[in-house]
């Protein structure tokens, strides 16, 4: 009887991991399109790191097991599964359906040596932090406050590392809940975020003048704008903006980045407000939710890609940061395309091109 149960469990795991033809996150019946983790799950499905169950189910709230995590990490990292060294886990014989993947992650130092691996056991949030930090060598040792995490907490440094990299922020009550088991949806999100981390510099390069094609939504007119770096006001890079055809002067653009945050806005009496304010580094997924407190309400910011492509001014750009900002009051959707070391190369509003970089000229 026990042997039969083991075979059924192994079969269920196998079904979950076998790629389903044409599967993608938006097609799962139990994963609505407005799910806040849809971007991350879609990414892993597209990369064939994780798959759904029969009948177009993803089962996002089912707890992920340690053996499933081993398989996903093996796929994500491209670990070698031939000629693996036996980790000698008593509960993972060489006949185990995922022996090679479990051995691979142990050989890579992601899981430690122990008498047992407990392949069917759940993975806690604290252990998730440990395996992701080990797997991807995440940096970031600055203390990060969680009400239930201290230096005595197992995985304290690893938890700080994933928090400093914006992979996780914790709960509304400032807790991390290190002992809480992870669901399929949450582990998928954390893995996808780690895989897509980007420390791209979103600022314009002050050594260049920028020329943009600009369509004004307010007056429905087309402009050709020249951006020239003016000075740094001890916080922001200040860029002068004028139309090359009419010499009309627009408000100065203010750009800010300190390595932890990026902000952009236009000079005004209240210059402390940024139209776009992002915490760095970036990774795919929702980074600002409309229900969160703060100055901006009704806004959801989602990083759709950190290695996207876009064409602007006849140039094909790669490794593009694609950011989507949705206003849930007006229904407006802004899409920004940033390139490392260049800055904004294209911007859309409800699929209408608002800004497009035409040229950069060295000063």
GROMACS .gro file of C-alpha atoms in nm:
model
  363
    1UNK     CA    1   0.000   0.000   0.000
    2UNK     CA    2   0.278   0.243   0.094
    3UNK     CA    3   0.458   0.163  -0.232
    4UNK     CA    4   0.138   0.240  -0.426
    5UNK     CA    5   0.103   0.579  -0.250
    6UNK     CA    6   0.464   0.661  -0.337
    7UNK     CA    7   0.401   0.575  -0.702
    8UNK     CA    8   0.090   0.796  -0.713
    9UNK     CA    9   0.278   1.088  -0.556
   10UNK     CA   10   0.562   1.047  -0.802
   11UNK     CA   11   0.312   1.042  -1.089
   12UNK     CA   12   0.146   1.363  -0.968
   13UNK     CA   13   0.484   1.537  -0.947
   14UNK     CA   14   0.572   1.412  -1.294
   15UNK     CA   15   0.246   1.541  -1.442
   16UNK     CA   16   0.309   1.883  -1.285
   17UNK     CA   17   0.658   1.902  -1.431
   18UNK     CA   18   0.591   1.768  -1.782
   19UNK     CA   19   0.547   2.062  -2.023
   20UNK     CA   20   0.188   2.106  -2.137
   21UNK     CA   21   0.154   2.193  -2.504
   22UNK     CA   22   0.075   2.563  -2.547
   23UNK     CA   23   0.053   2.629  -2.172
   24UNK     CA   24   0.093   2.983  -2.051
   25UNK     CA   25  -0.012   3.151  -1.729
   26UNK     CA   26  -0.309   3.342  -1.870
   27UNK     CA   27  -0.465   3.014  -1.989
   28UNK     CA   28  -0.492   2.855  -1.643
   29UNK     CA   29  -0.852   2.844  -1.522
   30UNK     CA   30  -0.754   2.896  -1.159
   31UNK     CA   31  -0.519   3.189  -1.229
   32UNK     CA   32  -0.711   3.506  -1.319
   33UNK     CA   33  -0.543   3.766  -1.540
   34UNK     CA   34  -0.549   4.024  -1.259
   35UNK     CA   35  -0.354   3.798  -1.022
   36UNK     CA   36  -0.070   4.010  -0.886
   37UNK     CA   37   0.181   3.729  -0.953
   38UNK     CA   38   0.075   3.659  -1.311
   39UNK     CA   39   0.384   3.823  -1.467
   40UNK     CA   40   0.628   3.606  -1.272
   41UNK     CA   41   0.433   3.284  -1.324
   42UNK     CA   42   0.399   3.356  -1.695
   43UNK     CA   43   0.775   3.407  -1.717
   44UNK     CA   44   0.853   3.067  -1.565
   45UNK     CA   45   0.592   2.893  -1.780
   46UNK     CA   46   0.737   3.051  -2.096
   47UNK     CA   47   1.086   2.941  -1.991
   48UNK     CA   48   0.949   2.588  -1.922
   49UNK     CA   49   1.077   2.601  -1.566
   50UNK     CA   50   0.730   2.532  -1.426
   51UNK     CA   51   0.417   2.391  -1.585
   52UNK     CA   52   0.051   2.337  -1.514
   53UNK     CA   53  -0.165   2.039  -1.431
   54UNK     CA   54  -0.415   1.875  -1.668
   55UNK     CA   55  -0.740   2.059  -1.740
   56UNK     CA   56  -0.555   2.393  -1.752
   57UNK     CA   57  -0.501   2.415  -1.377
   58UNK     CA   58  -0.201   2.571  -1.207
   59UNK     CA   59  -0.303   2.516  -0.842
   60UNK     CA   60  -0.137   2.836  -0.720
   61UNK     CA   61  -0.228   2.780  -0.355
   62UNK     CA   62  -0.091   2.426  -0.331
   63UNK     CA   63   0.227   2.406  -0.125
   64UNK     CA   64   0.544   2.354  -0.324
   65UNK     CA   65   0.763   2.058  -0.222
   66UNK     CA   66   1.138   2.040  -0.181
   67UNK     CA   67   1.175   1.800  -0.473
   68UNK     CA   68   0.975   2.035  -0.697
   69UNK     CA   69   1.201   2.322  -0.591
   70UNK     CA   70   1.505   2.109  -0.678
   71UNK     CA   71   1.369   2.048  -1.028
   72UNK     CA   72   1.285   2.415  -1.088
   73UNK     CA   73   1.626   2.532  -0.969
   74UNK     CA   74   1.799   2.273  -1.186
   75UNK     CA   75   1.610   2.400  -1.489
   76UNK     CA   76   1.654   2.766  -1.401
   77UNK     CA   77   2.029   2.735  -1.351
   78UNK     CA   78   2.087   2.482  -1.627
   79UNK     CA   79   2.258   2.244  -1.385
   80UNK     CA   80   2.422   1.932  -1.520
   81UNK     CA   81   2.230   1.616  -1.430
   82UNK     CA   82   2.468   1.359  -1.575
   83UNK     CA   83   2.746   1.207  -1.368
   84UNK     CA   84   2.611   1.369  -1.052
   85UNK     CA   85   2.765   1.272  -0.720
   86UNK     CA   86   2.531   1.079  -0.493
   87UNK     CA   87   2.439   1.307  -0.199
   88UNK     CA   88   2.356   0.994   0.004
   89UNK     CA   89   2.020   1.112   0.128
   90UNK     CA   90   1.855   0.809   0.288
   91UNK     CA   91   1.515   0.904   0.144
   92UNK     CA   92   1.641   0.975  -0.210
   93UNK     CA   93   1.764   0.650  -0.368
   94UNK     CA   94   1.907   0.655  -0.719
   95UNK     CA   95   1.570   0.520  -0.836
   96UNK     CA   96   1.386   0.831  -0.715
   97UNK     CA   97   1.218   1.007  -1.014
   98UNK     CA   98   1.408   1.328  -0.934
   99UNK     CA   99   1.727   1.183  -0.793
  100UNK     CA  100   1.941   1.358  -1.057
  101UNK     CA  101   1.791   1.703  -0.992
  102UNK     CA  102   1.812   1.663  -0.615
  103UNK     CA  103   2.172   1.548  -0.648
  104UNK     CA  104   2.247   1.839  -0.881
  105UNK     CA  105   2.126   2.107  -0.639
  106UNK     CA  106   2.309   1.938  -0.351
  107UNK     CA  107   2.629   1.914  -0.557
  108UNK     CA  108   2.594   2.286  -0.638
  109UNK     CA  109   2.581   2.370  -0.267
  110UNK     CA  110   2.221   2.493  -0.278
  111UNK     CA  111   2.099   2.227  -0.036
  112UNK     CA  112   2.331   2.100   0.235
  113UNK     CA  113   2.445   1.753   0.328
  114UNK     CA  114   2.214   1.572   0.566
  115UNK     CA  115   2.082   1.226   0.642
  116UNK     CA  116   1.752   1.302   0.469
  117UNK     CA  117   1.633   1.544   0.202
  118UNK     CA  118   1.259   1.511   0.275
  119UNK     CA  119   1.159   1.543  -0.092
  120UNK     CA  120   0.784   1.559  -0.023
  121UNK     CA  121   0.810   1.814   0.256
  122UNK     CA  122   0.714   2.178   0.209
  123UNK     CA  123   0.967   2.462   0.184
  124UNK     CA  124   0.943   2.745   0.436
  125UNK     CA  125   0.989   3.111   0.346
  126UNK     CA  126   1.310   3.118   0.548
  127UNK     CA  127   1.450   2.816   0.365
  128UNK     CA  128   1.344   2.976   0.037
  129UNK     CA  129   1.564   3.274   0.119
  130UNK     CA  130   1.857   3.043   0.194
  131UNK     CA  131   1.833   2.838  -0.127
  132UNK     CA  132   1.781   3.141  -0.352
  133UNK     CA  133   2.074   3.327  -0.199
  134UNK     CA  134   2.297   3.023  -0.241
  135UNK     CA  135   2.174   2.949  -0.592
  136UNK     CA  136   2.218   3.302  -0.727
  137UNK     CA  137   2.491   3.437  -0.496
  138UNK     CA  138   2.276   3.735  -0.402
  139UNK     CA  139   2.449   4.032  -0.243
  140UNK     CA  140   2.300   4.276   0.004
  141UNK     CA  141   2.390   4.252   0.370
  142UNK     CA  142   2.224   4.574   0.487
  143UNK     CA  143   1.987   4.504   0.778
  144UNK     CA  144   1.625   4.488   0.663
  145UNK     CA  145   1.360   4.522   0.930
  146UNK     CA  146   1.106   4.248   0.977
  147UNK     CA  147   0.918   4.231   1.307
  148UNK     CA  148   0.972   3.855   1.338
  149UNK     CA  149   1.330   3.827   1.209
  150UNK     CA  150   1.637   3.884   1.426
  151UNK     CA  151   2.005   3.797   1.396
  152UNK     CA  152   1.922   3.472   1.573
  153UNK     CA  153   1.671   3.372   1.305
  154UNK     CA  154   1.792   3.090   1.082
  155UNK     CA  155   1.872   3.243   0.744
  156UNK     CA  156   1.889   3.599   0.879
  157UNK     CA  157   2.158   3.710   0.632
  158UNK     CA  158   1.988   3.539   0.339
  159UNK     CA  159   1.652   3.695   0.427
  160UNK     CA  160   1.820   4.036   0.434
  161UNK     CA  161   1.978   3.966   0.095
  162UNK     CA  162   1.654   3.879  -0.083
  163UNK     CA  163   1.477   4.175   0.080
  164UNK     CA  164   1.752   4.416  -0.026
  165UNK     CA  165   1.712   4.288  -0.381
  166UNK     CA  166   1.335   4.355  -0.379
  167UNK     CA  167   1.254   3.989  -0.421
  168UNK     CA  168   1.030   4.007  -0.116
  169UNK     CA  169   0.898   4.282   0.107
  170UNK     CA  170   0.703   4.095   0.371
  171UNK     CA  171   0.351   4.139   0.504
  172UNK     CA  172   0.149   4.449   0.594
  173UNK     CA  173   0.227   4.402   0.963
  174UNK     CA  174   0.605   4.418   0.883
  175UNK     CA  175   0.650   4.047   0.944
  176UNK     CA  176   0.832   3.799   0.721
  177UNK     CA  177   0.687   3.474   0.859
  178UNK     CA  178   1.005   3.268   0.805
  179UNK     CA  179   0.842   2.940   0.908
  180UNK     CA  180   0.537   2.968   0.684
  181UNK     CA  181   0.534   2.713   0.398
  182UNK     CA  182   0.540   2.844   0.041
  183UNK     CA  183   0.272   2.796  -0.222
  184UNK     CA  184   0.346   2.721  -0.587
  185UNK     CA  185   0.250   3.077  -0.680
  186UNK     CA  186   0.476   3.242  -0.425
  187UNK     CA  187   0.783   3.030  -0.492
  188UNK     CA  188   0.733   3.085  -0.866
  189UNK     CA  189   0.722   3.459  -0.806
  190UNK     CA  190   1.036   3.465  -0.593
  191UNK     CA  191   1.229   3.249  -0.838
  192UNK     CA  192   1.122   3.457  -1.141
  193UNK     CA  193   1.214   3.780  -0.964
  194UNK     CA  194   1.557   3.645  -0.880
  195UNK     CA  195   1.614   3.533  -1.238
  196UNK     CA  196   1.525   3.876  -1.375
  197UNK     CA  197   1.709   4.107  -1.135
  198UNK     CA  198   1.849   4.413  -1.311
  199UNK     CA  199   2.074   4.689  -1.181
  200UNK     CA  200   2.034   4.892  -1.499
  201UNK     CA  201   2.113   5.264  -1.487
  202UNK     CA  202   1.790   5.438  -1.593
  203UNK     CA  203   1.934   5.791  -1.602
  204UNK     CA  204   2.006   5.978  -1.922
  205UNK     CA  205   2.379   6.008  -1.998
  206UNK     CA  206   2.481   6.368  -1.923
  207UNK     CA  207   2.755   6.347  -2.188
  208UNK     CA  208   2.487   6.351  -2.462
  209UNK     CA  209   2.210   6.570  -2.594
  210UNK     CA  210   1.889   6.373  -2.659
  211UNK     CA  211   1.636   6.430  -2.936
  212UNK     CA  212   1.285   6.285  -2.896
  213UNK     CA  213   0.975   6.275  -3.109
  214UNK     CA  214   0.699   6.381  -2.870
  215UNK     CA  215   0.323   6.364  -2.910
  216UNK     CA  216   0.137   6.583  -2.660
  217UNK     CA  217  -0.179   6.418  -2.535
  218UNK     CA  218  -0.300   6.754  -2.404
  219UNK     CA  219  -0.284   6.965  -2.721
  220UNK     CA  220  -0.271   6.675  -2.972
  221UNK     CA  221   0.040   6.821  -3.136
  222UNK     CA  222   0.366   6.664  -3.248
  223UNK     CA  223   0.698   6.809  -3.129
  224UNK     CA  224   1.067   6.737  -3.174
  225UNK     CA  225   1.220   6.791  -2.834
  226UNK     CA  226   1.586   6.847  -2.753
  227UNK     CA  227   1.702   6.754  -2.403
  228UNK     CA  228   2.023   6.919  -2.285
  229UNK     CA  229   2.182   6.853  -1.949
  230UNK     CA  230   2.197   7.174  -1.746
  231UNK     CA  231   2.328   7.093  -1.397
  232UNK     CA  232   2.280   6.880  -1.089
  233UNK     CA  233   2.085   7.058  -0.815
  234UNK     CA  234   2.255   6.847  -0.546
  235UNK     CA  235   1.985   6.585  -0.587
  236UNK     CA  236   1.853   6.574  -0.943
  237UNK     CA  237   2.002   6.589  -1.289
  238UNK     CA  238   1.828   6.889  -1.445
  239UNK     CA  239   1.759   6.871  -1.820
  240UNK     CA  240   1.644   7.171  -2.026
  241UNK     CA  241   1.377   7.085  -2.284
  242UNK     CA  242   1.268   7.279  -2.592
  243UNK     CA  243   1.100   7.215  -2.926
  244UNK     CA  244   1.347   7.237  -3.217
  245UNK     CA  245   1.087   7.370  -3.463
  246UNK     CA  246   0.918   7.644  -3.261
  247UNK     CA  247   1.181   7.696  -2.987
  248UNK     CA  248   0.898   7.652  -2.738
  249UNK     CA  249   1.047   7.587  -2.393
  250UNK     CA  250   0.902   7.305  -2.187
  251UNK     CA  251   0.942   7.240  -1.816
  252UNK     CA  252   1.283   7.109  -1.710
  253UNK     CA  253   1.302   6.735  -1.654
  254UNK     CA  254   1.433   6.618  -1.317
  255UNK     CA  255   1.600   6.277  -1.295
  256UNK     CA  256   1.715   6.121  -0.969
  257UNK     CA  257   1.894   5.800  -0.877
  258UNK     CA  258   2.098   5.702  -0.574
  259UNK     CA  259   2.129   5.331  -0.655
  260UNK     CA  260   1.836   5.249  -0.427
  261UNK     CA  261   1.564   5.457  -0.595
  262UNK     CA  262   1.498   5.612  -0.935
  263UNK     CA  263   1.269   5.911  -0.986
  264UNK     CA  264   1.164   6.126  -1.279
  265UNK     CA  265   0.940   6.430  -1.303
  266UNK     CA  266   0.915   6.783  -1.431
  267UNK     CA  267   1.035   7.094  -1.251
  268UNK     CA  268   0.755   7.266  -1.061
  269UNK     CA  269   0.697   7.456  -0.742
  270UNK     CA  270   0.671   7.125  -0.563
  271UNK     CA  271   0.980   6.961  -0.706
  272UNK     CA  272   0.983   6.683  -0.448
  273UNK     CA  273   0.713   6.496  -0.641
  274UNK     CA  274   0.814   6.247  -0.909
  275UNK     CA  275   0.575   6.122  -1.173
  276UNK     CA  276   0.761   5.792  -1.161
  277UNK     CA  277   0.943   5.668  -0.852
  278UNK     CA  278   1.092   5.317  -0.844
  279UNK     CA  279   1.283   5.115  -0.591
  280UNK     CA  280   1.599   4.951  -0.728
  281UNK     CA  281   1.714   4.697  -0.835
  282UNK     CA  282   1.428   4.610  -1.069
  283UNK     CA  283   1.282   4.267  -1.135
  284UNK     CA  284   0.967   4.152  -1.310
  285UNK     CA  285   0.631   4.170  -1.136
  286UNK     CA  286   0.421   4.426  -0.951
  287UNK     CA  287   0.644   4.674  -0.770
  288UNK     CA  288   0.374   4.921  -0.664
  289UNK     CA  289   0.016   4.816  -0.594
  290UNK     CA  290  -0.284   5.049  -0.613
  291UNK     CA  291  -0.399   4.949  -0.265
  292UNK     CA  292  -0.074   5.048  -0.097
  293UNK     CA  293  -0.056   5.364   0.107
  294UNK     CA  294   0.145   5.664  -0.006
  295UNK     CA  295   0.125   5.979  -0.213
  296UNK     CA  296   0.021   5.799  -0.533
  297UNK     CA  297  -0.304   5.602  -0.513
  298UNK     CA  298  -0.483   5.400  -0.774
  299UNK     CA  299  -0.156   5.328  -0.953
  300UNK     CA  300  -0.008   4.986  -1.022
  301UNK     CA  301   0.348   4.966  -1.153
  302UNK     CA  302   0.451   4.635  -1.307
  303UNK     CA  303   0.789   4.549  -1.455
  304UNK     CA  304   0.694   4.335  -1.754
  305UNK     CA  305   1.051   4.253  -1.862
  306UNK     CA  306   1.412   4.329  -1.775
  307UNK     CA  307   1.553   4.180  -2.096
  308UNK     CA  308   1.296   4.293  -2.350
  309UNK     CA  309   1.343   4.440  -2.697
  310UNK     CA  310   1.207   4.756  -2.859
  311UNK     CA  311   1.266   4.963  -3.170
  312UNK     CA  312   1.300   5.340  -3.137
  313UNK     CA  313   1.428   5.584  -3.395
  314UNK     CA  314   1.519   5.298  -3.627
  315UNK     CA  315   1.741   5.135  -3.362
  316UNK     CA  316   1.672   4.790  -3.217
  317UNK     CA  317   1.742   4.789  -2.843
  318UNK     CA  318   1.795   4.475  -2.636
  319UNK     CA  319   1.796   4.403  -2.260
  320UNK     CA  320   1.523   4.663  -2.226
  321UNK     CA  321   1.343   4.738  -1.900
  322UNK     CA  322   0.970   4.740  -1.981
  323UNK     CA  323   0.759   4.911  -1.715
  324UNK     CA  324   0.380   4.933  -1.723
  325UNK     CA  325   0.199   5.190  -1.511
  326UNK     CA  326  -0.179   5.143  -1.486
  327UNK     CA  327  -0.418   5.400  -1.340
  328UNK     CA  328  -0.717   5.212  -1.205
  329UNK     CA  329  -0.924   5.530  -1.180
  330UNK     CA  330  -0.878   5.660  -1.534
  331UNK     CA  331  -0.801   5.329  -1.704
  332UNK     CA  332  -0.490   5.481  -1.860
  333UNK     CA  333  -0.186   5.262  -1.920
  334UNK     CA  334   0.165   5.407  -1.962
  335UNK     CA  335   0.442   5.184  -2.092
  336UNK     CA  336   0.805   5.288  -2.048
  337UNK     CA  337   1.109   5.139  -2.219
  338UNK     CA  338   1.447   5.201  -2.054
  339UNK     CA  339   1.793   5.099  -2.171
  340UNK     CA  340   2.091   5.069  -1.937
  341UNK     CA  341   2.317   5.375  -1.961
  342UNK     CA  342   2.086   5.551  -2.208
  343UNK     CA  343   1.763   5.599  -2.016
  344UNK     CA  344   1.416   5.631  -2.165
  345UNK     CA  345   1.403   5.534  -2.534
  346UNK     CA  346   1.027   5.502  -2.581
  347UNK     CA  347   0.703   5.573  -2.398
  348UNK     CA  348   0.345   5.480  -2.483
  349UNK     CA  349   0.008   5.587  -2.351
  350UNK     CA  350  -0.269   5.338  -2.427
  351UNK     CA  351  -0.057   5.205  -2.717
  352UNK     CA  352   0.000   5.555  -2.862
  353UNK     CA  353   0.368   5.650  -2.892
  354UNK     CA  354   0.424   5.958  -2.674
  355UNK     CA  355   0.806   5.969  -2.666
  356UNK     CA  356   1.051   5.806  -2.904
  357UNK     CA  357   1.427   5.860  -2.897
  358UNK     CA  358   1.547   5.975  -3.238
  359UNK     CA  359   1.909   6.061  -3.173
  360UNK     CA  360   2.183   6.114  -2.915
  361UNK     CA  361   2.467   6.352  -2.985
  362UNK     CA  362   2.787   6.368  -2.780
  363UNK     CA  363   2.832   6.709  -2.620
   0.00000   0.00000   0.00000
